[in-house]
Coordinates of C-alpha atoms in Angstrom, one line a residue:
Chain A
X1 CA 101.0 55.3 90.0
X2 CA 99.9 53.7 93.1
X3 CA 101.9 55.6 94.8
X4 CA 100.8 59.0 93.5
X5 CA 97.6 57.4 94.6
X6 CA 98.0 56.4 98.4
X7 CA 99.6 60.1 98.3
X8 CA 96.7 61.8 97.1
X9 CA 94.7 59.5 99.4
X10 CA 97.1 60.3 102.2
X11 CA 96.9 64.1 101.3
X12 CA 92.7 64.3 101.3
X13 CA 92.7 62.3 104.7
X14 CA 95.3 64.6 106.2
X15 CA 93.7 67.8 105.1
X16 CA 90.2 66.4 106.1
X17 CA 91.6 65.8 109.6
X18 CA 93.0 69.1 110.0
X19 CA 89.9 70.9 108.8
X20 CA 87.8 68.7 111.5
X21 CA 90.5 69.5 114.2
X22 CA 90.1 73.1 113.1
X23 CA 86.3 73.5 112.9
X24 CA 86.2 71.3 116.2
X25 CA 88.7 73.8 117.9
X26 CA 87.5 77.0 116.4
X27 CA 83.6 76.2 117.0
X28 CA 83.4 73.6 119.7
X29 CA 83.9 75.7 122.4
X30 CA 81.3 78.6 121.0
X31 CA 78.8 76.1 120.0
X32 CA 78.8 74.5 124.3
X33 CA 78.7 78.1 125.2
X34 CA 75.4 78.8 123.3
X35 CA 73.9 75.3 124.4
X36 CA 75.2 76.3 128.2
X37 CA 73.5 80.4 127.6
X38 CA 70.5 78.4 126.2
X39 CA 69.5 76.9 129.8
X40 CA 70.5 79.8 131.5
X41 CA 67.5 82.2 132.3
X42 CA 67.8 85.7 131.9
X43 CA 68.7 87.0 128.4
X44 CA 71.1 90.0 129.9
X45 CA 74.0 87.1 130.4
X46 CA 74.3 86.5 125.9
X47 CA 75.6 89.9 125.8
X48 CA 78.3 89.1 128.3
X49 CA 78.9 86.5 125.9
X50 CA 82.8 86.4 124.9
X51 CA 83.1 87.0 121.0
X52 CA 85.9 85.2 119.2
X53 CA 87.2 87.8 117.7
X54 CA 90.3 86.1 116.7
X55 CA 88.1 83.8 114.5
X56 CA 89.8 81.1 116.5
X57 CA 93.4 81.7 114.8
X58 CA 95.1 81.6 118.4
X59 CA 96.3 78.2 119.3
X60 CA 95.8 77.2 122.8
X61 CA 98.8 75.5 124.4
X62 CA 98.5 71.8 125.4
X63 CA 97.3 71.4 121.6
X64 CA 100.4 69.6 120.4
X65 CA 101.9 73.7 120.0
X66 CA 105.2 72.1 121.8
X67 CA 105.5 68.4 120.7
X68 CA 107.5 68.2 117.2
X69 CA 105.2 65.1 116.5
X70 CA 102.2 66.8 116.2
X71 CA 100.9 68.9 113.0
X72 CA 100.3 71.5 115.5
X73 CA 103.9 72.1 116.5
X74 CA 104.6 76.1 116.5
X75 CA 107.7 75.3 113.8
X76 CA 104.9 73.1 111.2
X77 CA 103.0 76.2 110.4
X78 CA 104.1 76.6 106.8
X79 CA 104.9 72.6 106.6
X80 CA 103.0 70.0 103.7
X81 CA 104.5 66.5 103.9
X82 CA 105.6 63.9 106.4
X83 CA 106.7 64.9 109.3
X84 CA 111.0 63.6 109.6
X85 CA 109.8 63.1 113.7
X86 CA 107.8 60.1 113.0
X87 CA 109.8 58.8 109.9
X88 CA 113.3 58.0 111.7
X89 CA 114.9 61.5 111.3
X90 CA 114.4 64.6 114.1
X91 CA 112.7 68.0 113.8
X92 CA 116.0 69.3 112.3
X93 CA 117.8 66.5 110.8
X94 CA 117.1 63.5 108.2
X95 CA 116.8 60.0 109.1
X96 CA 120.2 57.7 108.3
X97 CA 119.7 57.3 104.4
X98 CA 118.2 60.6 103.2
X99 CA 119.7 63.6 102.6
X100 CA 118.7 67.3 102.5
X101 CA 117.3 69.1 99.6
X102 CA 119.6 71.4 98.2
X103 CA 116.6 74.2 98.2
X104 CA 114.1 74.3 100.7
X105 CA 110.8 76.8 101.5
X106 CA 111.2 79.3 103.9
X107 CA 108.5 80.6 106.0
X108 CA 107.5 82.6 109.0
X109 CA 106.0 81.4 112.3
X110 CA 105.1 82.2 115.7
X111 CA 106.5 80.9 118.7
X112 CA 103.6 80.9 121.0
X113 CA 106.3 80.3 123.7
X114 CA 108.2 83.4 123.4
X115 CA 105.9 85.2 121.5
X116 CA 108.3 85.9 118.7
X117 CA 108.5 85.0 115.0
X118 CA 111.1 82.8 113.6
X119 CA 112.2 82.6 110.1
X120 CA 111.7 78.6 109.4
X121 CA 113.4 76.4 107.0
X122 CA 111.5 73.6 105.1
X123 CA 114.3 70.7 103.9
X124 CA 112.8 67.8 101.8
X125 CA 114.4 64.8 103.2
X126 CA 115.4 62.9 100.0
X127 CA 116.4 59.7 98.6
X128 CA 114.8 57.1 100.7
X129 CA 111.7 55.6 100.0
X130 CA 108.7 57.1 101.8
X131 CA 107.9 55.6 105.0
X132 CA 103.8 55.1 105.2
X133 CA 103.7 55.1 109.0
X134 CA 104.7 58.9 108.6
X135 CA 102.4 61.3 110.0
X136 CA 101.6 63.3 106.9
X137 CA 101.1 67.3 108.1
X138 CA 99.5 70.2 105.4
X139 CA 99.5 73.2 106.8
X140 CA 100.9 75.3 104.2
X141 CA 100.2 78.6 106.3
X142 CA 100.1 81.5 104.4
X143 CA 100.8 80.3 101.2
X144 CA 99.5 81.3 97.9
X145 CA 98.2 79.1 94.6
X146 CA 100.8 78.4 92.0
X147 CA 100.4 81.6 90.2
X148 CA 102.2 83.2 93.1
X149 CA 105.1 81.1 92.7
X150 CA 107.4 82.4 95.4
X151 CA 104.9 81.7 98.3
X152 CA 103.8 78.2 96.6
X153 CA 104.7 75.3 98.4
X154 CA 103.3 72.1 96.5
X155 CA 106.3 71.5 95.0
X156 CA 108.9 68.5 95.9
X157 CA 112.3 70.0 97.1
X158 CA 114.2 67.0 95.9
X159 CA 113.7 68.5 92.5
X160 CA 116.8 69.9 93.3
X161 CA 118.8 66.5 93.8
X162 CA 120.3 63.7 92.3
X163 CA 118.2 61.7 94.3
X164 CA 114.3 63.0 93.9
X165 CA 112.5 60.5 95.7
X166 CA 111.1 62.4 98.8
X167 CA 110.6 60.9 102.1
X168 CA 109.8 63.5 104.7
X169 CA 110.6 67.4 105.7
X170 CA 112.5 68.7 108.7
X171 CA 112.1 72.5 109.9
X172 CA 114.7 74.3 111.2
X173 CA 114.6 77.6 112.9
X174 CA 117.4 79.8 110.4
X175 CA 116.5 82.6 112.5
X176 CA 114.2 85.7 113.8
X177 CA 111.9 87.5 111.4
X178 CA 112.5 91.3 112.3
Chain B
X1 CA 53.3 89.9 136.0
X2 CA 52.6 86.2 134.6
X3 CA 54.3 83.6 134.0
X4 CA 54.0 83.8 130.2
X5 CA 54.8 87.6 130.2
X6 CA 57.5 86.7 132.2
X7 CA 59.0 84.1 129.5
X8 CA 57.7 86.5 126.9
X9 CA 60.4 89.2 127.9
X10 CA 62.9 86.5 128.5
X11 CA 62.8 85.6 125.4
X12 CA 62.8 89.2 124.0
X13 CA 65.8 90.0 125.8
X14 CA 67.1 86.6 124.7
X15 CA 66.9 87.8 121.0
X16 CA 68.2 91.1 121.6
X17 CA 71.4 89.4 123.2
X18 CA 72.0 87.1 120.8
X19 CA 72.0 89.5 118.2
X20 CA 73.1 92.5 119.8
X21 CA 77.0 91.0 119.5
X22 CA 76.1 89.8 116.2
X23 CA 75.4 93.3 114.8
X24 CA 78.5 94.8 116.8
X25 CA 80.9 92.1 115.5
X26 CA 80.0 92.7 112.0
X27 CA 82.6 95.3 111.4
X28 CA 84.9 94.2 108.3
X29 CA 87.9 92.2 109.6
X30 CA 90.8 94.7 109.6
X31 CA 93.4 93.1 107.3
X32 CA 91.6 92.7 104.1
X33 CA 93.5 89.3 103.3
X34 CA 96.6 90.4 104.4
X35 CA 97.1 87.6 106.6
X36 CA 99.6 87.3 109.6
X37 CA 102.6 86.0 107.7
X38 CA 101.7 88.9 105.7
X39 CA 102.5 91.5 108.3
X40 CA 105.1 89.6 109.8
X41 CA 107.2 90.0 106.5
X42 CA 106.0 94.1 106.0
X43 CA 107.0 94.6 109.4
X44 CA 110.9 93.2 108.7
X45 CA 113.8 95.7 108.2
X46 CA 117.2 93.4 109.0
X47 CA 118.6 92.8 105.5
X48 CA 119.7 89.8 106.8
X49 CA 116.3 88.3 107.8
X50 CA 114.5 89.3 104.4
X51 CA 117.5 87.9 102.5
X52 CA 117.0 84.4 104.7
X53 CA 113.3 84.7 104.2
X54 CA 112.8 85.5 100.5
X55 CA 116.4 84.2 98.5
X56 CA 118.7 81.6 101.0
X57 CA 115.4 78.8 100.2
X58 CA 116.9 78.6 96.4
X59 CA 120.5 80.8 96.5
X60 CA 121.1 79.3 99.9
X61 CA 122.4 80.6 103.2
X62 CA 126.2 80.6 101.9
X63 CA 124.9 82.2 98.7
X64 CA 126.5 80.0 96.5
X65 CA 122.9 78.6 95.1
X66 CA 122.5 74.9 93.8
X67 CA 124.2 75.5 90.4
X68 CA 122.9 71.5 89.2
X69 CA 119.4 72.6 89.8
X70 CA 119.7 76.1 87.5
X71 CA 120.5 78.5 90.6
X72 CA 123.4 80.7 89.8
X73 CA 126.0 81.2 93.0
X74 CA 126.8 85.2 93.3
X75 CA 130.6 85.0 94.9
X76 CA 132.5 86.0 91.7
X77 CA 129.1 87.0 89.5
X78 CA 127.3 89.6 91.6
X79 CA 129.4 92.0 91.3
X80 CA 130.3 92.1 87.5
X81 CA 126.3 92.0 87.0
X82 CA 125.6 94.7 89.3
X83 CA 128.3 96.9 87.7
X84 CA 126.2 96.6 84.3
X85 CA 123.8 98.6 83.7
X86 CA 121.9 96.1 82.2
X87 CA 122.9 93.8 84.4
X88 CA 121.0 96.1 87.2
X89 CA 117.3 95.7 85.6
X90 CA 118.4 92.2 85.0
X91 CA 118.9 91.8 88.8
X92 CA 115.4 93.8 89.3
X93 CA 113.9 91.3 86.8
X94 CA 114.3 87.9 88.6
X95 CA 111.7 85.7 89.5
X96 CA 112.5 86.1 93.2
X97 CA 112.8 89.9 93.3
X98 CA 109.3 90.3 91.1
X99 CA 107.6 87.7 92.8
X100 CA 109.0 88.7 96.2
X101 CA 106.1 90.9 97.6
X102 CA 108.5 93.3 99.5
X103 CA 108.1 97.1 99.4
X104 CA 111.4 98.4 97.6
X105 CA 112.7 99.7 100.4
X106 CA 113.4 95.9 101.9
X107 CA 114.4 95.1 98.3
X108 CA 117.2 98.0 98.2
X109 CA 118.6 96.7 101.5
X110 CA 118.2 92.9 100.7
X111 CA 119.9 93.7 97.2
X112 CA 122.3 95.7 98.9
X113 CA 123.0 92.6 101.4
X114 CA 123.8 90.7 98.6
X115 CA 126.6 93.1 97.4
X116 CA 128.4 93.3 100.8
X117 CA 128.0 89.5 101.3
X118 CA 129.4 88.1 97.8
X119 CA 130.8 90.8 96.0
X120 CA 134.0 90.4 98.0
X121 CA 137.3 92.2 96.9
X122 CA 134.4 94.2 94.3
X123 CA 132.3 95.3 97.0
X124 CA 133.7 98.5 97.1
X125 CA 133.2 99.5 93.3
X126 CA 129.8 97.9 92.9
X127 CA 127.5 100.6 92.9
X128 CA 124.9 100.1 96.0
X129 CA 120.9 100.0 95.3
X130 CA 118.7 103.2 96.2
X131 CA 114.7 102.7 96.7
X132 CA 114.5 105.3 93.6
X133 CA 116.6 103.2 91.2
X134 CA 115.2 100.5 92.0
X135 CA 111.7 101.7 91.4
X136 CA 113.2 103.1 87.7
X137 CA 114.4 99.7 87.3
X138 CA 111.6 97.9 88.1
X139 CA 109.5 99.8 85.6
X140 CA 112.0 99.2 83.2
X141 CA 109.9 96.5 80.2
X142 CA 111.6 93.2 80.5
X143 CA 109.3 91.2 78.4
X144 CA 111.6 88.0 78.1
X145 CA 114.1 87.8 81.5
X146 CA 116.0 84.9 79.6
X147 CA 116.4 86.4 75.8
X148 CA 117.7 89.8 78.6
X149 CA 120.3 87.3 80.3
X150 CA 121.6 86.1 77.5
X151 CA 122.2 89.7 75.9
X152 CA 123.7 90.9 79.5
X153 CA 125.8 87.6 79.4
X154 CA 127.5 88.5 75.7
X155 CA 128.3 92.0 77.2
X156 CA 130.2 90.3 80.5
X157 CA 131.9 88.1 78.0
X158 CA 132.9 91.0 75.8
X159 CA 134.5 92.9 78.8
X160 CA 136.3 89.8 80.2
X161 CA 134.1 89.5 83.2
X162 CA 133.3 85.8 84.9
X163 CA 129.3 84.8 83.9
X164 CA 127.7 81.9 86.1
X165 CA 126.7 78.8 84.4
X166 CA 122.9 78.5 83.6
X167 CA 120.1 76.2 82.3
X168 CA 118.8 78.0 79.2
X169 CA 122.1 79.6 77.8

């Protein structure tokens, strides 16, 4: 129970940080830009004023886009759970003592390097206690509430096993969306 | 001109710019929630892709499912089912074609995938799936998929033909 707990806990603070990253990404920037147009004299410069149209969906590189630690990693975009990187394991392979789900959640993301999209598998890494030092990741891009069910994600992979304890998720690239 | 007039018109013109983007910007966004995985996936036409996309998560990328965890393998049962009548709205029936969100176009060809991956020495007598069957089938009333199986199953058994194992029987 105290587990479910600390992972409820652990979910909240994750998604709280996200959201903050987000906001501070998406409306940092536009918010200095107003403050900067506010002590500039003349009125005629607002209009020249660049407009987010993208509603600050574009990740800018340098973010974490390229290091398989970080939520922000290109391949996490349709990731929610601990992140195999910082649990023992790699981006694409469970730490010594878990094994692969036998199902896994497949998704789509963009490569901001190549500008392509890449079909992504999601493997539960199973088995193994969870390690708490894990950096917990919910991006869950894309996805849809349960009554969707094949684009719902809140759902332990290790269902599938012998072994249902989950520990963290790896995400490989199974190949190109086209 | 003084000073305040001056201001006066800054401010003026300050308004107007701040709100002139405002107004402009406030055309509906394009995509009506259709979001960008969204057109990603509407934009895909390799059977292969949609197939790893939508199915390999649970009937995995060697097709032969995880039959422990109630997901039938298709070497050795796709092709008796999809000789069946029956069998073919079954197959139009399952949770990962309805739920799938793919025009049936991508779900002929991803069906049709399926057939020339696993059917194997059947391939070539298992009918293939057109966009217009599969729209008949789809509109077919399946109100219970499992009570369906399990009459589809007793016909396989009844003409000899192999039937994957499977959690409600």
């Amino acid at each position: 129970m105290l587990k479910v707990i600390e992972r409820i806990q652990d979910a909240l603070s994750g998604f709280v940080e996200n959201t903050a990253r987000r906001s501070a990404r998406q409306f940092g920037r536009r918010s200095a830009l107003a403050k900067m147009g506010g002590v500039m004299v003349g009125g005629a410069a607002f209009s020249a004023l660049p407009f987010d149209r993208a509603w600050g969906a574009t990740p800018a590189a340098g973010d974490g886009t390229f290091d398989d630690k970080s939520c922000d990693y290109w391949r996490y975009c349709a990731l929610d759970g601990f992140l195999c990187t910082t649990a023992g394991g790699s981006k694409s392979s469970c730490p010594v003592g878990a094994e692969a789900s036998l199902v896994s959640w497949v998704g789509t993301c963009h490569n901001p390097g190549d500008k392509r999209d890449y079909l992504i598998s999601y493997y539960d890494c199973c088995g193994k206690t969870a390690f708490s030092g894990a950096q917990f990741c919910l991006r869950s891009e894309g996805e849809r509430p349960a009554y969707s069910m094949g684009l719902h994600n809140d759902i332990n992979w290790c269902m599938s096993n012998a072994n249902k304890g989950y520990h963290c998720t790896v995400a490989l690239v199974v190949g190109v969306a086209e | 001109m003084t000073l305040r007039t001056l201001f006066t018109g800054i401010s003026i013109a300050t308004l107007l710019g701040v709100t002139m983007p405002l107004v402009t910007s406030a055309e509906p966004q394009a995509s009506y929630g259709l979001d960008d995985h969204d057109k990603v996936v509407r934009k895909m036409t390799s059977p292969k892709s949609l197939y790893m996309l939508k199915c390999s998560g649970c009937h995995r990328v060697d097709g032969k499912g995880a039959p422990e965890a109630g997901i039938p393998p298709f070497p050795g049962f796709i092709a008796p089912l999809a000789r069946n009548p029956d069998g073919r709205v079954y197959i139009a029936h399952v949770p990962g074609i309805v739920g799938s969100r793919l025009s049936n176009e991508q779900l002929a060809d991803v069906l049709n995938y399926v057939i020339d991956e696993w059917a194997g020495e059947d391939a070539s007598d298992t009918p293939r799936f057109t966009v217009e069957e599969l729209a008949e089938l789809r509109e077919t009333p399946v109100t219970n998929i499992v009570e369906y199986r399990r009459d589809v199953v007793n016909q396989l058994i009844e003409s000899g033909d192999p039937v994957a194992d499977y959690p409600w029987p």
